[in-house]
Amino acid sequence: MDGEVTTGRSGGVDGLLRGRRRWARHLWWLSLVAGAAGAVVVWLATPHGRETQTAWELVAKLTVFACLCVAIAFFPWVSPRLQWLVFIPFVFFTGYVIPRISWFYFGDGARAQGDGFYTHLYLLLYPAIVLTVAAAYRIGGGSRGRCLKIMATGVVILFSGFLDIMWFVVNPVAIPEVIDAPHINLFTGGPISFGATILFALAHVPIVVGINLLPLDRWITRLLGAGELTPVR
């Protein structure tokens, strides 16, 4: 109904690979290569800290994430037989991210590497969870547009201030008068009160609803010609 070309329960190649616009079929792997290369550059060339030093750092990180989102959403083979691909993030989580984050708690008692902890938690773990959920949805037969909505929603929730509010709610700490969060300061110009942070978070609810109401699958089909099948000769 929303323009997505389906392949049936058995899976297979979707309309993107069989469409008339040949360049569109390469979009997923080009985005994957760009995202992977960009991730290496960001990891090696940007500071591992909580504060964003320059505007290009934020732009670079969001661009890398966007490339990976496109690669997952436009992955052309939808089949239960490919569910083993979802196991790959588990290796990444258990082989690096979780052990590294655990070390910051058990090994860095002086909290000398707090910035490193922040980087691994919010720039690796959370984005990886969002991408893993979206990848599982896509491989399981989810549409490209809805896959993008999942990832966009995850990003908006993170930057909405909800996490910053709940940190003081679920932990045994006092509610502060102001909250100093870099991603909120970008919009407000500086720290804001706890009550204002709640309003800031609530202001993102219409954004989440709006994202999930967009007819992305219809737009993608028209843009990339996924529904215009190449005639069989």
Short mmCIF file of C-alpha atoms in Angstrom, two decimals:
data_model
loop_
_atom_site.label_atom_id
_atom_site.label_comp_id
_atom_site.label_asym_id
_atom_site.label_seq_id
_atom_site.Cartn_x
_atom_site.Cartn_y
_atom_site.Cartn_z
CA MET A 1 0.00 0.00 0.00
CA ASP A 2 2.90 2.36 0.66
CA GLY A 3 4.78 1.49 -2.52
CA GLU A 4 7.20 -1.12 -1.19
CA VAL A 5 7.90 -4.06 -3.48
CA THR A 6 7.52 -7.24 -1.47
CA THR A 7 9.07 -10.61 -2.13
CA GLY A 8 6.93 -13.00 -0.12
CA ARG A 9 7.62 -14.96 3.05
CA SER A 10 10.41 -16.97 1.49
CA GLY A 11 12.41 -13.79 0.86
CA GLY A 12 14.66 -13.05 -2.08
CA VAL A 13 15.72 -10.08 -4.15
CA ASP A 14 13.56 -7.01 -3.83
CA GLY A 15 12.47 -4.62 -6.57
CA LEU A 16 15.53 -2.41 -6.15
CA LEU A 17 17.83 -4.92 -7.87
CA ARG A 18 15.31 -5.58 -10.61
CA GLY A 19 14.46 -1.93 -11.22
CA ARG A 20 15.30 0.11 -14.31
CA ARG A 21 17.65 2.48 -12.48
CA ARG A 22 20.82 0.44 -12.34
CA TRP A 23 22.70 2.91 -10.12
CA ALA A 24 20.16 2.37 -7.33
CA ARG A 25 21.15 -1.27 -6.88
CA HIS A 26 24.65 -0.19 -5.83
CA LEU A 27 23.46 2.33 -3.26
CA TRP A 28 23.57 -0.06 -0.30
CA TRP A 29 27.17 -1.22 -0.66
CA LEU A 30 28.48 2.21 -1.61
CA SER A 31 26.87 3.58 1.55
CA LEU A 32 28.33 0.71 3.56
CA VAL A 33 31.86 1.37 2.27
CA ALA A 34 31.50 5.12 2.88
CA GLY A 35 30.11 4.55 6.36
CA ALA A 36 32.80 2.04 7.33
CA ALA A 37 35.61 4.24 6.01
CA GLY A 38 34.10 7.30 7.65
CA ALA A 39 33.81 5.48 10.97
CA VAL A 40 37.53 4.70 10.90
CA VAL A 41 38.37 8.34 10.13
CA VAL A 42 36.10 9.63 12.90
CA TRP A 43 37.50 7.14 15.40
CA LEU A 44 41.11 8.00 14.62
CA ALA A 45 40.85 11.72 13.83
CA THR A 46 38.34 13.08 16.36
CA PRO A 47 38.76 13.41 20.14
CA HIS A 48 37.16 10.73 22.29
CA GLY A 49 35.37 13.15 24.58
CA ARG A 50 31.99 14.26 25.77
CA GLU A 51 32.31 17.79 24.45
CA THR A 52 32.17 18.50 20.72
CA GLN A 53 35.15 20.69 19.91
CA THR A 54 34.17 21.76 16.39
CA ALA A 55 31.03 21.65 14.29
CA TRP A 56 32.62 19.38 11.67
CA GLU A 57 33.01 16.62 14.27
CA LEU A 58 29.26 16.43 14.82
CA VAL A 59 28.58 16.63 11.09
CA ALA A 60 31.11 13.87 10.40
CA LYS A 61 29.66 11.55 13.05
CA LEU A 62 26.09 12.06 11.87
CA THR A 63 27.14 11.57 8.24
CA VAL A 64 28.83 8.28 9.07
CA PHE A 65 25.75 7.09 10.92
CA ALA A 66 23.50 8.19 8.04
CA CYS A 67 25.60 6.20 5.55
CA LEU A 68 25.30 3.07 7.67
CA CYS A 69 21.56 3.63 8.00
CA VAL A 70 21.19 3.83 4.22
CA ALA A 71 23.31 0.70 3.77
CA ILE A 72 21.04 -1.27 6.10
CA ALA A 73 17.76 0.14 4.80
CA PHE A 74 18.66 -0.55 1.17
CA PHE A 75 20.15 -3.99 1.73
CA PRO A 76 18.51 -5.81 -1.19
CA TRP A 77 18.35 -9.42 -0.02
CA VAL A 78 15.45 -10.06 2.34
CA SER A 79 15.35 -13.65 3.53
CA PRO A 80 15.14 -15.66 6.78
CA ARG A 81 18.15 -17.59 5.47
CA LEU A 82 20.28 -14.51 6.10
CA GLN A 83 19.36 -14.22 9.77
CA TRP A 84 22.92 -15.31 10.64
CA LEU A 85 24.04 -11.80 9.65
CA VAL A 86 22.38 -10.51 12.81
CA PHE A 87 24.84 -12.58 14.84
CA ILE A 88 27.73 -10.41 13.65
CA PRO A 89 26.85 -7.49 15.98
CA PHE A 90 26.82 -9.91 18.91
CA VAL A 91 30.48 -10.64 18.23
CA PHE A 92 31.17 -6.90 18.16
CA PHE A 93 29.30 -6.35 21.42
CA THR A 94 30.78 -9.26 23.37
CA GLY A 95 34.22 -9.14 21.77
CA TYR A 96 34.92 -5.43 22.20
CA VAL A 97 32.24 -2.97 23.31
CA ILE A 98 30.97 -4.68 26.48
CA PRO A 99 34.41 -5.78 27.74
CA ARG A 100 35.75 -2.28 27.11
CA ILE A 101 32.87 -0.56 28.89
CA SER A 102 33.17 -3.03 31.76
CA TRP A 103 36.82 -2.12 32.16
CA PHE A 104 35.96 1.53 32.66
CA TYR A 105 33.96 0.48 35.74
CA PHE A 106 36.18 -2.27 37.16
CA GLY A 107 39.63 -1.13 36.05
CA ASP A 108 39.50 2.66 35.90
CA GLY A 109 38.60 3.27 39.53
CA ALA A 110 39.98 6.79 39.43
CA ARG A 111 37.76 7.60 36.45
CA ALA A 112 40.80 8.89 34.60
CA GLN A 113 39.34 7.84 31.25
CA GLY A 114 35.83 9.18 31.62
CA ASP A 115 35.83 10.54 28.09
CA GLY A 116 36.70 7.12 26.75
CA PHE A 117 33.79 5.63 28.67
CA TYR A 118 31.44 8.24 27.21
CA THR A 119 32.67 7.52 23.67
CA HIS A 120 32.23 3.77 23.96
CA LEU A 121 28.81 4.02 25.58
CA TYR A 122 27.13 6.70 23.50
CA LEU A 123 29.07 6.71 20.24
CA LEU A 124 29.49 2.95 19.88
CA LEU A 125 27.05 0.97 22.00
CA TYR A 126 23.83 2.93 21.49
CA PRO A 127 24.26 3.50 17.73
CA ALA A 128 25.21 -0.16 17.32
CA ILE A 129 22.02 -1.23 19.10
CA VAL A 130 19.92 0.99 16.83
CA LEU A 131 21.61 -0.35 13.70
CA THR A 132 21.28 -3.96 14.90
CA VAL A 133 17.55 -3.63 15.53
CA ALA A 134 17.07 -2.02 12.12
CA ALA A 135 19.17 -4.69 10.40
CA ALA A 136 17.16 -7.48 12.01
CA TYR A 137 13.96 -5.78 10.88
CA ARG A 138 15.21 -5.35 7.31
CA ILE A 139 16.57 -8.89 6.92
CA GLY A 140 13.35 -10.25 8.35
CA GLY A 141 11.37 -8.61 5.55
CA GLY A 142 10.84 -5.05 6.76
CA SER A 143 10.52 -2.28 4.20
CA ARG A 144 13.24 0.26 3.48
CA GLY A 145 11.19 3.22 4.62
CA ARG A 146 10.14 1.67 7.91
CA CYS A 147 13.73 0.61 8.51
CA LEU A 148 14.84 4.23 8.16
CA LYS A 149 12.07 5.27 10.54
CA ILE A 150 13.36 2.88 13.20
CA MET A 151 16.86 4.33 13.01
CA ALA A 152 15.67 7.94 12.86
CA THR A 153 13.43 7.39 15.87
CA GLY A 154 16.32 5.93 17.84
CA VAL A 155 18.46 8.98 17.11
CA VAL A 156 15.72 11.47 17.99
CA ILE A 157 15.01 9.74 21.30
CA LEU A 158 18.70 9.88 22.22
CA PHE A 159 19.04 13.58 21.41
CA SER A 160 15.66 14.53 22.88
CA GLY A 161 16.96 14.85 26.43
CA PHE A 162 14.92 11.88 27.66
CA LEU A 163 18.07 10.03 28.67
CA ASP A 164 19.41 13.07 30.53
CA ILE A 165 16.17 13.35 32.51
CA MET A 166 15.96 9.67 33.33
CA TRP A 167 19.57 9.57 34.53
CA PHE A 168 18.52 11.63 37.54
CA VAL A 169 15.22 9.77 37.94
CA VAL A 170 16.44 6.16 37.99
CA ASN A 171 19.70 6.78 39.86
CA PRO A 172 20.00 7.63 43.58
CA VAL A 173 20.98 11.25 43.00
CA ALA A 174 19.31 14.59 43.65
CA ILE A 175 17.38 16.34 40.89
CA PRO A 176 19.60 19.22 39.72
CA GLU A 177 18.50 22.77 39.12
CA VAL A 178 20.02 22.78 35.63
CA ILE A 179 21.12 20.11 33.17
CA ASP A 180 24.30 20.62 31.17
CA ALA A 181 24.10 18.33 28.13
CA PRO A 182 26.18 19.15 25.00
CA HIS A 183 23.51 18.00 22.53
CA ILE A 184 20.91 20.18 24.26
CA ASN A 185 23.25 23.15 24.57
CA LEU A 186 23.59 23.20 20.79
CA PHE A 187 19.94 24.26 20.55
CA THR A 188 19.52 26.23 23.77
CA GLY A 189 22.87 28.00 23.87
CA GLY A 190 23.72 26.64 27.31
CA PRO A 191 22.50 24.61 30.30
CA ILE A 192 18.77 24.76 31.03
CA SER A 193 16.64 23.95 34.06
CA PHE A 194 15.39 20.45 34.78
CA GLY A 195 11.82 21.54 34.02
CA ALA A 196 12.88 23.12 30.75
CA THR A 197 14.64 19.88 29.84
CA ILE A 198 11.37 18.00 30.31
CA LEU A 199 9.66 20.45 27.95
CA PHE A 200 12.56 20.05 25.52
CA ALA A 201 12.08 16.28 25.55
CA LEU A 202 8.31 16.53 25.14
CA ALA A 203 8.82 18.80 22.13
CA HIS A 204 10.38 15.81 20.36
CA VAL A 205 7.23 13.68 20.62
CA PRO A 206 5.58 15.35 17.58
CA ILE A 207 8.86 14.88 15.70
CA VAL A 208 8.85 11.13 16.40
CA VAL A 209 5.19 10.87 15.42
CA GLY A 210 5.80 12.89 12.26
CA ILE A 211 8.75 10.73 11.21
CA ASN A 212 6.73 7.56 11.59
CA LEU A 213 3.80 8.97 9.60
CA LEU A 214 5.93 9.89 6.58
CA PRO A 215 5.24 7.78 3.44
CA LEU A 216 8.95 7.03 3.04
CA ASP A 217 8.45 3.77 1.16
CA ARG A 218 6.34 5.51 -1.46
CA TRP A 219 8.91 8.27 -1.86
CA ILE A 220 11.81 5.82 -2.07
CA THR A 221 10.03 3.71 -4.68
CA ARG A 222 9.42 6.76 -6.86
CA LEU A 223 12.92 8.18 -6.36
CA LEU A 224 14.85 4.99 -7.07
CA GLY A 225 12.43 3.35 -9.47
CA ALA A 226 12.22 0.22 -7.34
CA GLY A 227 8.79 -0.53 -8.72
CA GLU A 228 9.78 -0.04 -12.37
CA LEU A 229 10.87 -3.55 -13.27
CA THR A 230 13.24 -4.19 -16.14
CA PRO A 231 11.42 -6.25 -18.80
CA VAL A 232 12.53 -9.86 -19.23
CA ARG A 233 14.06 -10.60 -22.65
#
